[in-house]
């Protein structure tokens, strides 16, 4: 029972590695509801009989350095926060309830599924490797100003929000 009778916090420091080889991650299922902190170059490997576990709690990657979550496929219904450095995940499914903050680099392993997390924010990088897929409409926040149209040779046009609303048939108003 990795997260104990309630929700526990597991912290791996420095260059430490935590390896978990179990039949089940929790007493009755394969759901971890606690908090996993990976500091500096810390790693964790989770292997269970089902070859799949659910992160319903939070993974926090803190401080510079590279950390890895290895082992079996992880289904994320909770949160992943990369405060600094980089975090490499195994095959991962980011579910609609997942919340992702990348202020460093988050790398999702080959075969991962981006299934519409409820929130993807941060000033860092989110990478999906090779045959990973996006399976739901998703809005990703981009910090700062991004002008992709100019890069594609489309001329700039000065428009306001009222003109946009008019395009969709909304009558003039205080917007």
Short mmCIF file of C-alpha atoms in Angstrom, two decimals:
data_model
loop_
_atom_site.label_atom_id
_atom_site.label_comp_id
_atom_site.label_asym_id
_atom_site.label_seq_id
_atom_site.Cartn_x
_atom_site.Cartn_y
_atom_site.Cartn_z
CA UNK A 1 0.00 0.00 0.00
CA UNK A 2 2.28 2.73 -1.36
CA UNK A 3 0.22 5.72 -0.21
CA UNK A 4 -0.75 4.28 3.18
CA UNK A 5 -4.20 4.49 4.77
CA UNK A 6 -4.86 7.94 3.28
CA UNK A 7 -2.60 10.05 1.13
CA UNK A 8 1.12 9.94 1.76
CA UNK A 9 4.03 11.96 0.42
CA UNK A 10 7.02 10.15 -1.06
CA UNK A 11 10.14 12.23 -1.70
CA UNK A 12 13.20 10.97 -3.58
CA UNK A 13 16.23 13.27 -3.22
CA UNK A 14 19.43 13.96 -5.12
CA UNK A 15 20.52 11.05 -7.31
CA UNK A 16 18.37 8.56 -5.41
CA UNK A 17 16.23 5.91 -7.05
CA UNK A 18 13.06 4.33 -5.65
CA UNK A 19 12.07 1.01 -7.25
CA UNK A 20 8.65 -0.48 -6.55
CA UNK A 21 7.98 -4.05 -7.74
CA UNK A 22 4.57 -5.16 -6.43
CA UNK A 23 1.42 -7.10 -7.27
CA UNK A 24 -0.68 -3.96 -6.58
CA UNK A 25 0.26 -0.33 -5.98
CA UNK A 26 -2.47 0.02 -3.34
CA UNK A 27 -4.25 -2.51 -1.14
CA UNK A 28 -7.27 -3.03 -3.40
CA UNK A 29 -6.22 -1.44 -6.69
CA UNK A 30 -3.36 0.14 -8.63
CA UNK A 31 -4.15 3.78 -7.78
CA UNK A 32 -1.62 6.04 -6.04
CA UNK A 33 -3.42 9.02 -4.48
CA UNK A 34 -0.49 10.59 -2.68
CA UNK A 35 2.23 13.03 -3.68
CA UNK A 36 5.49 11.97 -5.32
CA UNK A 37 8.30 14.55 -5.13
CA UNK A 38 11.33 13.99 -7.37
CA UNK A 39 14.08 16.45 -6.41
CA UNK A 40 17.23 17.12 -8.42
CA UNK A 41 18.13 13.93 -10.37
CA UNK A 42 15.86 11.56 -8.45
CA UNK A 43 14.13 8.67 -10.25
CA UNK A 44 11.30 6.23 -9.54
CA UNK A 45 10.41 2.94 -11.22
CA UNK A 46 6.98 1.38 -10.70
CA UNK A 47 6.26 -2.18 -11.84
CA UNK A 48 3.10 -4.10 -10.96
CA UNK A 49 1.32 -7.28 -12.07
CA UNK A 50 -1.21 -5.35 -14.20
CA UNK A 51 1.55 -3.45 -16.06
CA UNK A 52 -0.54 -0.27 -15.54
CA UNK A 53 -1.00 2.05 -12.56
CA UNK A 54 -2.93 5.27 -11.98
CA UNK A 55 -1.48 8.51 -10.59
CA UNK A 56 -4.54 10.09 -8.96
CA UNK A 57 -2.39 12.29 -6.73
CA UNK A 58 0.51 14.50 -7.81
CA UNK A 59 4.00 14.16 -9.26
CA UNK A 60 6.23 17.16 -8.57
CA UNK A 61 9.62 17.52 -10.30
CA UNK A 62 11.62 20.06 -8.31
CA UNK A 63 15.03 21.70 -8.83
CA UNK A 64 17.40 21.50 -11.78
CA UNK A 65 18.40 18.11 -13.09
CA UNK A 66 16.73 15.24 -14.89
CA UNK A 67 14.30 12.83 -13.28
CA UNK A 68 12.62 9.75 -14.72
CA UNK A 69 9.45 7.88 -13.88
CA UNK A 70 10.13 4.44 -15.38
CA UNK A 71 8.49 1.04 -15.46
CA UNK A 72 4.89 0.26 -16.31
CA UNK A 73 2.36 2.46 -18.11
CA UNK A 74 0.92 5.27 -15.99
CA UNK A 75 -2.60 6.65 -16.29
CA UNK A 76 -2.59 10.24 -14.97
CA UNK A 77 -5.88 11.47 -13.51
CA UNK A 78 -4.19 13.80 -11.00
CA UNK A 79 -1.43 16.36 -11.52
CA UNK A 80 2.08 16.56 -12.94
CA UNK A 81 4.08 19.69 -12.13
CA UNK A 82 7.56 20.22 -13.53
CA UNK A 83 8.87 23.21 -11.57
CA UNK A 84 12.38 23.02 -13.04
CA UNK A 85 14.66 20.62 -14.89
CA UNK A 86 13.21 17.76 -16.89
CA UNK A 87 10.87 14.87 -16.17
CA UNK A 88 10.75 11.85 -18.47
CA UNK A 89 7.68 9.62 -18.21
CA UNK A 90 7.07 6.07 -19.50
CA UNK A 91 4.05 5.35 -21.70
CA UNK A 92 1.54 7.79 -20.19
CA UNK A 93 -2.14 8.62 -20.66
CA UNK A 94 -3.08 12.16 -19.67
CA UNK A 95 -6.81 11.96 -18.90
CA UNK A 96 -9.36 14.81 -19.02
CA UNK A 97 -9.08 15.25 -15.23
CA UNK A 98 -5.28 15.62 -15.35
CA UNK A 99 -3.66 18.97 -14.63
CA UNK A 100 -0.25 19.62 -16.19
CA UNK A 101 2.14 22.46 -15.33
CA UNK A 102 5.43 22.47 -17.26
CA UNK A 103 7.90 25.16 -16.20
CA UNK A 104 10.70 22.81 -17.17
CA UNK A 105 10.54 19.96 -19.71
CA UNK A 106 7.97 17.17 -19.56
CA UNK A 107 8.70 14.29 -21.94
CA UNK A 108 5.97 11.68 -22.50
CA UNK A 109 7.24 8.28 -23.66
CA UNK A 110 6.56 6.54 -26.97
CA UNK A 111 2.94 5.40 -27.25
CA UNK A 112 1.61 8.01 -24.82
CA UNK A 113 -1.94 9.36 -25.19
CA UNK A 114 -2.86 13.01 -24.72
CA UNK A 115 -6.58 12.57 -23.94
CA UNK A 116 -7.54 16.17 -23.20
CA UNK A 117 -6.10 17.14 -19.79
CA UNK A 118 -8.22 19.78 -18.05
CA UNK A 119 -5.27 22.14 -17.83
CA UNK A 120 -1.87 22.43 -19.54
CA UNK A 121 0.05 25.52 -18.48
CA UNK A 122 3.56 26.78 -17.80
CA UNK A 123 6.49 28.40 -19.54
CA UNK A 124 8.36 25.17 -20.28
CA UNK A 125 8.19 22.40 -22.86
CA UNK A 126 5.83 19.45 -23.32
CA UNK A 127 7.16 16.78 -25.66
CA UNK A 128 5.50 13.63 -26.96
CA UNK A 129 7.77 11.00 -28.46
CA UNK A 130 7.30 9.09 -31.72
CA UNK A 131 3.92 7.33 -31.96
CA UNK A 132 2.18 9.29 -29.18
CA UNK A 133 -1.32 10.56 -30.01
CA UNK A 134 -3.69 13.39 -29.15
CA UNK A 135 -7.23 11.99 -28.81
CA UNK A 136 -9.30 14.99 -27.63
CA UNK A 137 -9.76 18.68 -28.34
CA UNK A 138 -7.29 20.46 -26.10
CA UNK A 139 -6.37 24.08 -25.48
CA UNK A 140 -2.79 24.70 -24.45
CA UNK A 141 -1.85 28.03 -22.90
CA UNK A 142 1.07 29.78 -24.56
CA UNK A 143 2.94 32.25 -22.37
CA UNK A 144 3.70 35.54 -24.09
CA UNK A 145 2.81 36.51 -27.65
CA UNK A 146 2.78 33.93 -30.42
CA UNK A 147 2.27 34.93 -34.06
CA UNK A 148 2.24 31.81 -36.21
CA UNK A 149 0.36 33.50 -39.09
CA UNK A 150 3.28 35.78 -40.02
CA UNK A 151 5.59 32.74 -40.18
CA UNK A 152 3.15 31.20 -42.68
CA UNK A 153 3.15 34.31 -44.90
CA UNK A 154 -0.28 35.60 -43.89
CA UNK A 155 -0.47 39.42 -43.79
CA UNK A 156 -1.23 41.12 -40.45
CA UNK A 157 -4.65 42.81 -40.19
CA UNK A 158 -5.68 45.10 -37.37
CA UNK A 159 -9.06 43.88 -36.06
CA UNK A 160 -10.91 44.28 -32.77
CA UNK A 161 -13.10 41.94 -30.74
CA UNK A 162 -16.32 43.61 -31.94
CA UNK A 163 -15.52 42.70 -35.55
CA UNK A 164 -14.91 39.12 -34.48
CA UNK A 165 -18.29 39.00 -32.70
CA UNK A 166 -19.99 40.52 -35.78
CA UNK A 167 -18.52 37.76 -37.96
CA UNK A 168 -20.54 35.31 -35.86
CA UNK A 169 -23.77 37.33 -36.09
CA UNK A 170 -23.63 38.92 -32.64
CA UNK A 171 -25.19 42.43 -32.71
CA UNK A 172 -23.17 45.51 -31.66
CA UNK A 173 -22.73 45.87 -27.91
CA UNK A 174 -20.43 46.88 -25.06
CA UNK A 175 -17.65 44.39 -25.71
#
